CSV table of C-alpha atoms in Angstrom, one decimal:
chain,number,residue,atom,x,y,z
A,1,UNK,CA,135.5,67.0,103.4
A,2,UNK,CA,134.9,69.8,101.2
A,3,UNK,CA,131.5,68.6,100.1
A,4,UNK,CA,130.4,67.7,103.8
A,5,UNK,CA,131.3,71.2,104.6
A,6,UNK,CA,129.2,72.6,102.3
A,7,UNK,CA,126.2,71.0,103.0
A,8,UNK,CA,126.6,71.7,106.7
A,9,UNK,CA,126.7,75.6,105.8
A,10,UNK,CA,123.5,75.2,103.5
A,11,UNK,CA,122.0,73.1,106.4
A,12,UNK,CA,123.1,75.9,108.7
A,13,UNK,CA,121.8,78.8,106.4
A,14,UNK,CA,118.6,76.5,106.3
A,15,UNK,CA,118.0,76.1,110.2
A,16,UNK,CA,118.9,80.2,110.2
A,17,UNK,CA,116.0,80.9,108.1
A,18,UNK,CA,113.8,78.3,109.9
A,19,UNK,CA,114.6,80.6,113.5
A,20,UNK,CA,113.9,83.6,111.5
A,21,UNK,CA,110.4,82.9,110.3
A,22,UNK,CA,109.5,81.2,113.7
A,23,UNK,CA,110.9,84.1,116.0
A,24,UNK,CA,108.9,86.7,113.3
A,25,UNK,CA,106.2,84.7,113.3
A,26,UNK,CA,105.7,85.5,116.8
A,27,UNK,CA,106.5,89.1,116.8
A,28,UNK,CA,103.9,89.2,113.8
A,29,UNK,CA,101.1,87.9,116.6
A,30,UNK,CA,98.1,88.9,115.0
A,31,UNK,CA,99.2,85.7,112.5
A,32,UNK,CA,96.1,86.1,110.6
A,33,UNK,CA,94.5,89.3,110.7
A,34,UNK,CA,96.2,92.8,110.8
A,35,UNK,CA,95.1,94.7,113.9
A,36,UNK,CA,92.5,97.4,113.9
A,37,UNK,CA,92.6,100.4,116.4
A,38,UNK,CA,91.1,103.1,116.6
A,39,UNK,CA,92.5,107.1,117.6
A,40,UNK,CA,90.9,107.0,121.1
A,41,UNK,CA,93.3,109.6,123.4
A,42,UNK,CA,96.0,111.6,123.1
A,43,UNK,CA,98.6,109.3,124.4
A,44,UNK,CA,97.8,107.9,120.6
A,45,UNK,CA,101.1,109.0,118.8
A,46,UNK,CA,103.2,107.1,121.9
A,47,UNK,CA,101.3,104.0,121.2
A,48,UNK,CA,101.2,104.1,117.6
A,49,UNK,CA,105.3,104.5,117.7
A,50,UNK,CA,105.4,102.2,120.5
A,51,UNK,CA,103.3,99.3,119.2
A,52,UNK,CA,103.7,99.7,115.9
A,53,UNK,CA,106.2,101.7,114.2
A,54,UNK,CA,108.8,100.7,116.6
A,55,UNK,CA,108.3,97.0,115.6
A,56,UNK,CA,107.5,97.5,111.6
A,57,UNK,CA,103.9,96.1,112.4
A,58,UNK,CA,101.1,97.0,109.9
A,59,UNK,CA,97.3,98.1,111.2
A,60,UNK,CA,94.4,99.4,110.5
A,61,UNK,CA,93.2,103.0,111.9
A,62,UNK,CA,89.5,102.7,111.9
A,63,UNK,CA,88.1,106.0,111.1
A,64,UNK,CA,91.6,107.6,110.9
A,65,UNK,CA,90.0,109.9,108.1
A,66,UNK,CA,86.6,109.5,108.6
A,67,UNK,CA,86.1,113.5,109.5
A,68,UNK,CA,87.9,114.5,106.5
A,69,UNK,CA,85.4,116.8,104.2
A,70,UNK,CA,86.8,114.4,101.3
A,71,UNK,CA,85.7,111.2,102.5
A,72,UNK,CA,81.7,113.4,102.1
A,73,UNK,CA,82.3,114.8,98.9
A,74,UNK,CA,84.7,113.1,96.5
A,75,UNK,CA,83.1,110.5,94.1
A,76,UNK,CA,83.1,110.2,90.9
A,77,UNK,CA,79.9,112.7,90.1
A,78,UNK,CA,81.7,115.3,92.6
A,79,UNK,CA,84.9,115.2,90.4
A,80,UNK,CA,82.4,116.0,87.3
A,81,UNK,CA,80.5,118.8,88.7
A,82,UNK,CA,84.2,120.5,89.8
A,83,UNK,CA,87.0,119.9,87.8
A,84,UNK,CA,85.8,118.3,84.9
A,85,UNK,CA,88.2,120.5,82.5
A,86,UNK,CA,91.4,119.6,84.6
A,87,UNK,CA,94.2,118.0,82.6
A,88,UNK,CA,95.4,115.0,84.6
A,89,UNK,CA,97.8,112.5,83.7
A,90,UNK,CA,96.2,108.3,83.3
A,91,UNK,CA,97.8,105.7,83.5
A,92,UNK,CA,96.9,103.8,80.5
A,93,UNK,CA,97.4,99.6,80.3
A,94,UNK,CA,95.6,96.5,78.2
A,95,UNK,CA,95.4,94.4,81.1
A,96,UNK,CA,95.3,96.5,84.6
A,97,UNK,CA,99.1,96.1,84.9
A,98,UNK,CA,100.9,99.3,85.6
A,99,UNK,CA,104.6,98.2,86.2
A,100,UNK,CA,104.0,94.7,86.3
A,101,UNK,CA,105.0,91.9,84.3
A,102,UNK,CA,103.5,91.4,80.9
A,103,UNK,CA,104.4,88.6,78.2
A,104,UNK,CA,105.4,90.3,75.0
A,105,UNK,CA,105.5,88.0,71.8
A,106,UNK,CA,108.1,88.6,69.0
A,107,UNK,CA,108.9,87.1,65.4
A,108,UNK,CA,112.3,86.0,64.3
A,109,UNK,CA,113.9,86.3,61.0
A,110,UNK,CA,112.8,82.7,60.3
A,111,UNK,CA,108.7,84.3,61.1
A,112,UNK,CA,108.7,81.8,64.2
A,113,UNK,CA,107.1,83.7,67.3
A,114,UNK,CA,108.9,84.2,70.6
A,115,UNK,CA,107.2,85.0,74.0
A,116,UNK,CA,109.1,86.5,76.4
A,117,UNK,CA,108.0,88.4,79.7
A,118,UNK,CA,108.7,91.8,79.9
A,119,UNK,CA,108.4,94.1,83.5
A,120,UNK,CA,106.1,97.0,81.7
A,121,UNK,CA,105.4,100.5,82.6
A,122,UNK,CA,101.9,102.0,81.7
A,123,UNK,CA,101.5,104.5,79.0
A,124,UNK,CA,100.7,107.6,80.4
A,125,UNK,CA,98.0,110.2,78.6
A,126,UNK,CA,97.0,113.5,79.6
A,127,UNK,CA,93.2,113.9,79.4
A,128,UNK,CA,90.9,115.9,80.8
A,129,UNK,CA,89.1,114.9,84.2
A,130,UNK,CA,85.6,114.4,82.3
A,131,UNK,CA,87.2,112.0,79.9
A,132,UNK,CA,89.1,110.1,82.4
A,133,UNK,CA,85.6,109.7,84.6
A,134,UNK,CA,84.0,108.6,81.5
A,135,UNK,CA,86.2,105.8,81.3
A,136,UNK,CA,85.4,104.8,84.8
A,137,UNK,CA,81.6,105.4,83.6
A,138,UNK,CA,81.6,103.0,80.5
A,139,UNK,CA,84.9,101.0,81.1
A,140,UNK,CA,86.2,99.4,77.4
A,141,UNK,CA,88.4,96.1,77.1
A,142,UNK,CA,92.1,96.7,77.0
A,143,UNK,CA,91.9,100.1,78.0
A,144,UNK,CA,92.4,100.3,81.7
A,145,UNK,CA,92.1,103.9,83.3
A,146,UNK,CA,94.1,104.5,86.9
A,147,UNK,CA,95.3,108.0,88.5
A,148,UNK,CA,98.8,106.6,90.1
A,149,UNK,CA,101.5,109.4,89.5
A,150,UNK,CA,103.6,109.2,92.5
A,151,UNK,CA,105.2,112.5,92.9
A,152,UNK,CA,102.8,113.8,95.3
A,153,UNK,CA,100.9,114.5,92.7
A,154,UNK,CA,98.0,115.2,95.2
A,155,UNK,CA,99.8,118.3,95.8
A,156,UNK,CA,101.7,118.9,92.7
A,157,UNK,CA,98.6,118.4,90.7
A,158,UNK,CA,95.6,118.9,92.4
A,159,UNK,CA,95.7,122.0,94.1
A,160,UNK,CA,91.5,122.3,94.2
A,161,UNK,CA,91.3,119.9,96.3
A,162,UNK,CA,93.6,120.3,99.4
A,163,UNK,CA,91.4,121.8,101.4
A,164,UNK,CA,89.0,118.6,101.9
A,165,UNK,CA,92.4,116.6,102.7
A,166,UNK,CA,94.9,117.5,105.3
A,167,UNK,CA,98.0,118.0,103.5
A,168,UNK,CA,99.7,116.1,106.4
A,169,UNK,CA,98.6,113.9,109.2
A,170,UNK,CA,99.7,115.2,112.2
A,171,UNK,CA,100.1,112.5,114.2
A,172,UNK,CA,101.9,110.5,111.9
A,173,UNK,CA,104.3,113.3,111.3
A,174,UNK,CA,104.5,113.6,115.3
A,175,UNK,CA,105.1,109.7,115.6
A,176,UNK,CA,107.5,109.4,112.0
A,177,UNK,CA,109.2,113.0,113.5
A,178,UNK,CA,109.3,114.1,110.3
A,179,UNK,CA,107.2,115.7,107.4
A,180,UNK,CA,105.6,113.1,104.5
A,181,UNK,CA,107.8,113.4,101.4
A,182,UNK,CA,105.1,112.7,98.9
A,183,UNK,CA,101.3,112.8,99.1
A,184,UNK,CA,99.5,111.0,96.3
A,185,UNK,CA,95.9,110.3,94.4
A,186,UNK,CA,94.7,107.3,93.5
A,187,UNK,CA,91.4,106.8,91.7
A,188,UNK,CA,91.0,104.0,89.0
A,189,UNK,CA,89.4,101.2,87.7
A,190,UNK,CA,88.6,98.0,89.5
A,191,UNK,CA,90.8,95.8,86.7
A,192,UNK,CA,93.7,97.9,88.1
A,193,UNK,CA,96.2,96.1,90.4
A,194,UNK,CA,99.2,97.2,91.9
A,195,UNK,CA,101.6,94.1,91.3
A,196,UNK,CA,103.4,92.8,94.3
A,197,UNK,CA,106.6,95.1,95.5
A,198,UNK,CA,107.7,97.0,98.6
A,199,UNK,CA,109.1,101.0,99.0
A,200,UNK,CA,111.6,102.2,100.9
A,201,UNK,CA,108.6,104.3,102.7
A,202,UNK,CA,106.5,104.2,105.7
A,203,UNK,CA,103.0,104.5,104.3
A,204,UNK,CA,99.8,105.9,105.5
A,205,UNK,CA,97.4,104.8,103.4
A,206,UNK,CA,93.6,106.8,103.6
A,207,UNK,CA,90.4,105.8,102.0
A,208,UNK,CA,88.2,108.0,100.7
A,209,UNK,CA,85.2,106.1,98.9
A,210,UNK,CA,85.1,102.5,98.1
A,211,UNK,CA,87.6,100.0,99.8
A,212,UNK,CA,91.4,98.5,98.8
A,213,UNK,CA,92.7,94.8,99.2
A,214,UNK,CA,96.2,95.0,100.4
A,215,UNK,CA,98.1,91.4,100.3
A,216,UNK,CA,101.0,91.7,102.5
A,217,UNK,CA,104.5,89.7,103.2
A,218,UNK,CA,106.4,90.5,105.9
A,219,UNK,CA,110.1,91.8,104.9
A,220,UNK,CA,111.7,88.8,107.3
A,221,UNK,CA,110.3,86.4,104.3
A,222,UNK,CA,112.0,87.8,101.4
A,223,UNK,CA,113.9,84.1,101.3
A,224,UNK,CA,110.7,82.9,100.2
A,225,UNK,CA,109.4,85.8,97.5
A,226,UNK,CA,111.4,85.1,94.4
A,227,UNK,CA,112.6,87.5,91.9
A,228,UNK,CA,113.8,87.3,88.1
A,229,UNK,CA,115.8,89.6,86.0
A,230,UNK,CA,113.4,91.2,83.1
A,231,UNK,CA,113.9,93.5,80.4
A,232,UNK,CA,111.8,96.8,80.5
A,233,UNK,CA,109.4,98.1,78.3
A,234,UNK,CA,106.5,100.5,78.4
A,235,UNK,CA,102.9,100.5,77.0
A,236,UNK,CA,102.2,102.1,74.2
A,237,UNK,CA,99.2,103.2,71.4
A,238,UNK,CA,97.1,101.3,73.6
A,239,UNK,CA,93.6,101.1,72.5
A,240,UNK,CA,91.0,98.7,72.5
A,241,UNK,CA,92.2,97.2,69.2
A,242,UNK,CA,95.2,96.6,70.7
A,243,UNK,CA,98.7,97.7,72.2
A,244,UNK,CA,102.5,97.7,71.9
A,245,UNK,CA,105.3,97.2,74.2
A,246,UNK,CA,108.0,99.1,73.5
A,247,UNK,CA,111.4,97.6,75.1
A,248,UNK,CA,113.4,100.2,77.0
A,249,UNK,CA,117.2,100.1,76.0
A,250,UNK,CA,121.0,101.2,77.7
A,251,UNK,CA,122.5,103.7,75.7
A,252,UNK,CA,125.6,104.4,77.4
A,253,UNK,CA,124.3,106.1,80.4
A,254,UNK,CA,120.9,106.3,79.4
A,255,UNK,CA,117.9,104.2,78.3
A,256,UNK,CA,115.9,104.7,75.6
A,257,UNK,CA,112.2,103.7,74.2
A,258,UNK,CA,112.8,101.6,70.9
A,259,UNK,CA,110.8,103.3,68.1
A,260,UNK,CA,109.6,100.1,66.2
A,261,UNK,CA,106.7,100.2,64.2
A,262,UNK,CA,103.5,97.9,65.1
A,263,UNK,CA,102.9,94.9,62.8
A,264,UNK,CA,99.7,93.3,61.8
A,265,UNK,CA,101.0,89.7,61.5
A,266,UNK,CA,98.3,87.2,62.2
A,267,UNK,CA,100.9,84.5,63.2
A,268,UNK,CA,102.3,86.7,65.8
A,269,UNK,CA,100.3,88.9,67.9
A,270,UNK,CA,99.1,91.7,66.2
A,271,UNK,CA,99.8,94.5,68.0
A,272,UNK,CA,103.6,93.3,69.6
A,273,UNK,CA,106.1,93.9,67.6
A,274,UNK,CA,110.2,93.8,67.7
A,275,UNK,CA,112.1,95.5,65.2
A,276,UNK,CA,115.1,93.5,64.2
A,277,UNK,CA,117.8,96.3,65.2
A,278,UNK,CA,116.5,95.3,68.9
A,279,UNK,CA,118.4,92.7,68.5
A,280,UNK,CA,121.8,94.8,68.5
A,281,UNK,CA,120.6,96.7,71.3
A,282,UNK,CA,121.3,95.8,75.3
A,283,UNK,CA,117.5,96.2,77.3
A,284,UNK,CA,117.4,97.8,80.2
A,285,UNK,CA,117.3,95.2,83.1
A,286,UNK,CA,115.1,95.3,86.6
A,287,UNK,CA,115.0,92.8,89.0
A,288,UNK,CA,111.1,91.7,90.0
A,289,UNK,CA,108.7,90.0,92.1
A,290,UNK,CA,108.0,86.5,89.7
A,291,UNK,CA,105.2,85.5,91.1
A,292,UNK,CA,101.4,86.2,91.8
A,293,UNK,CA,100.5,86.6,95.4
A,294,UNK,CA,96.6,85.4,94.8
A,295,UNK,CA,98.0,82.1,92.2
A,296,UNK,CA,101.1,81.5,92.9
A,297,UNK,CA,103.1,78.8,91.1
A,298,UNK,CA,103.9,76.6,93.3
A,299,UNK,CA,105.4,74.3,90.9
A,300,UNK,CA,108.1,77.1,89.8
A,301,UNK,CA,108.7,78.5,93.2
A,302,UNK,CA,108.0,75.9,96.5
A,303,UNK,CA,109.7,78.1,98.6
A,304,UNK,CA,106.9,80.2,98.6
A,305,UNK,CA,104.3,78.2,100.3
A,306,UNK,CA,106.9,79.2,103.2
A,307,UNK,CA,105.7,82.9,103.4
A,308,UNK,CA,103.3,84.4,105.5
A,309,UNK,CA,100.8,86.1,103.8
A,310,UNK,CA,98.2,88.4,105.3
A,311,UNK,CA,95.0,90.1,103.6
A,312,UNK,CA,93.4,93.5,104.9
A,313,UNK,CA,90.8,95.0,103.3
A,314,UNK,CA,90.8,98.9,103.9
A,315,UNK,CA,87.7,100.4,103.9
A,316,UNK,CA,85.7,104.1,103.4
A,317,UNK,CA,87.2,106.3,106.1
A,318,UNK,CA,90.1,103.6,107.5
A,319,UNK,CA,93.9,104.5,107.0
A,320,UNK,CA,96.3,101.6,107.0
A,321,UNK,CA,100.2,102.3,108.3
A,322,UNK,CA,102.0,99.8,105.8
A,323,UNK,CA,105.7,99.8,107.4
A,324,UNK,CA,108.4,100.1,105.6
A,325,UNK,CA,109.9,97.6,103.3
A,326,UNK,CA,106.5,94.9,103.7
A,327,UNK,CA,105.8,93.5,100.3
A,328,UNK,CA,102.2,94.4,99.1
A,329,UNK,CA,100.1,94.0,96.1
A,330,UNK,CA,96.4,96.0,95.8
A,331,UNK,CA,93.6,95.5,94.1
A,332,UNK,CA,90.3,97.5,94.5
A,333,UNK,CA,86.6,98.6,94.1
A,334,UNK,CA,85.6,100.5,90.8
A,335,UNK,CA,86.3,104.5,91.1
A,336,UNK,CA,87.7,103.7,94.6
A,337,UNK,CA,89.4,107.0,95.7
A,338,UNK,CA,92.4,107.0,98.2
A,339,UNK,CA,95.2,109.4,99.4
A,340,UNK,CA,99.0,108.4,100.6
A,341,UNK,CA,101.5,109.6,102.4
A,342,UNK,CA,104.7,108.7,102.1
A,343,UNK,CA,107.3,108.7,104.6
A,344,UNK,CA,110.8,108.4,104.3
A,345,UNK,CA,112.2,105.7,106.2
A,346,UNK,CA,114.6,105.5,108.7
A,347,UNK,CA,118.1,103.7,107.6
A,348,UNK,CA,119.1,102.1,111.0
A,349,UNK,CA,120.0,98.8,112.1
A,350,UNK,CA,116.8,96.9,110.7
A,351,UNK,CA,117.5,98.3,107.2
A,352,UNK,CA,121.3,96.7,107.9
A,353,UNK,CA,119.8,93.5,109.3
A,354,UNK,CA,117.1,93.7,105.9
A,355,UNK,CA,120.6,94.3,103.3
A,356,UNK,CA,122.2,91.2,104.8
A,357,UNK,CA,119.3,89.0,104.5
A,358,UNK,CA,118.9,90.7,100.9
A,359,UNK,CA,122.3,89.3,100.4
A,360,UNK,CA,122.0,85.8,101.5
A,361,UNK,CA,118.9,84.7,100.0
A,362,UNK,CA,120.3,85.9,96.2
């Protein structure tokens, strides 16, 4: 009896998901292709709440930014004729990976070599502009270049250029009723990808020069997006030699970077190393998307043939509103420049509805 039981509440969580993706599926009618509008009358803000926001629908604003003195003077020769002394922080990474998941080899006392994956942060330099373009110019092997500082950094650190930008968009702010709570630059290198995660933001995403590949997952199919638990660790001395990863560890309240010296075994990889007093120490922990959008393993994680995936490519001049909470992984042209604003979402009864599901499919 007990046994019957429970595979008629697995059944029943089964069928549940099985309504769930069907019913979204049809909310979500553009089943291939995200819409594309374009800002047409000033009844605009009611339909983009109405059609849009209102429903947690992605889509594509054709020209949203189009008039924007940015999108006719920022490139890559612009940035070296204006600010080519500016100190900016870069995003440094071997392999384009900027808090993504990395494999990290280790030896054991016995010299065997381990690999185990770690979710790594990039190693962040401050350069000047002209060195950072450079980079873009001549790009090296395992020494990927990428603006990405998320702290509205646009405005925080890039003060020259606000006047070419609007510092908010004023019909999102009308539609969102509220101000953006971060605006952020973007300008990297085409090996740079943004691995596969969602924010607690609604997103309007601009343009300027070049184009971004956005892979998106609707939240209603987290059941079929699996995570893993993986230690942290962070970039570091990355060069084109070479690079460490540096595991992040709990101490007490805090975490700390590990301080372990690099290693030039030939057995092991040379430039991963562990100390052996890692071993005493407890890593810092982060739960992660496991698996690649573009190759996903199919063979590790079935359930993921299950998700709907859409692809929109955003280019020169477009904006994209990427809803709250959707799952999305970028890639992108070489030098592409963008600007986006985040804005705070609103905790009601979807976000509930979104905690439950969060809880069931764990």
């Amino acid at each position: 009896m007990i046994i019957d039981k429970m595979y008629s509440s697995k059944d029943k969580f089964k069928n549940a998901l099985e309504v769930l993706k069907e019913e979204s599926h049809d909310l979500l009618h553009f089943h291939s292709l995200v819409p594309e509008v374009y800002i047409n009358d000033q009844t605009w803000v009611w339909n983009f709440y109405r059609n849009y926001i209102s429903k947690n629908m992605p889509v594509i604003i054709k020209n949203g930014c189009k008039d924007w003195p940015a999108t006719s003077k920022w490139n890559l020769q612009y940035f070296l004729k204006t600010i080519p002394d500016k100190d900016v922080t870069v995003a440094i990474t071997p392999n384009g990976y900027a808090d993504g998941i990395t494999k990290r080899n280790e030896r054991n006392n016995d010299g065997t070599c381990i690999t185990e994956e770690f979710f790594v942060m990039p190693e962040e330099r401050t350069m000047k502009m002209k060195e950072f373009l450079e980079n873009l110019q001549e790009p090296k092997n395992n020494f990927i270049c990428y603006i990405q500082r998320q702290n509205s950094n646009l405005t925080e650190d890039f003060e020259e250029l606000l006047s070419d930008i609007e510092t908010e968009i004023e019909w999102a702010s009308a539609a969102f009723n509220k101000q953006p709570d971060a605006v952020n630059f973007w300008m990297g290198d085409s090996r740079a990808v943004t691995s596969m995660h969602k924010d607690p933001y609604e997103n309007i995403y601009c343009v300027i020069d070049g184009y971004k590949d956005f892979t998106l997952i609707p939240p209603t199919d987290l059941p079929y997006v699996p995570y893993k638990k993986y230690p942290v660790g962070t970039f570091k001395n990355v060069n084109i030699n070479g690079y460490e990863i540096k595991p992040q560890y709990i101490q007490g309240d805090k975490c700390s970077v590990n301080t372990a010296e690099e290693t030039n075994s030939k057995q092991c990889s040379e430039y991963i190393h562990t100390d052996n007093e890692e071993k005493d120490k407890q890593h810092e922990i982060i739960d992660w998307i496991a698996i690649d959008p573009l190759s996903p393993d199919l063979n590790c994680y079935p359930q993921f043939k299950y998700a709907n995936v859409y692809h929109v490519r955003v280019e020169k001049g477009d904006c994209l509103y990427l809803p709250s909470l959707w799952f999305h992984h970028v890639q992108q042209s070489h030098g592409c420049i963008a600007v986006n604003y985040w804005y705070d979402m609103d905790y009601d009864i979807k976000y509930c509805y979104y905690k439950m599901l969060e809880c069931l499919s764990t």
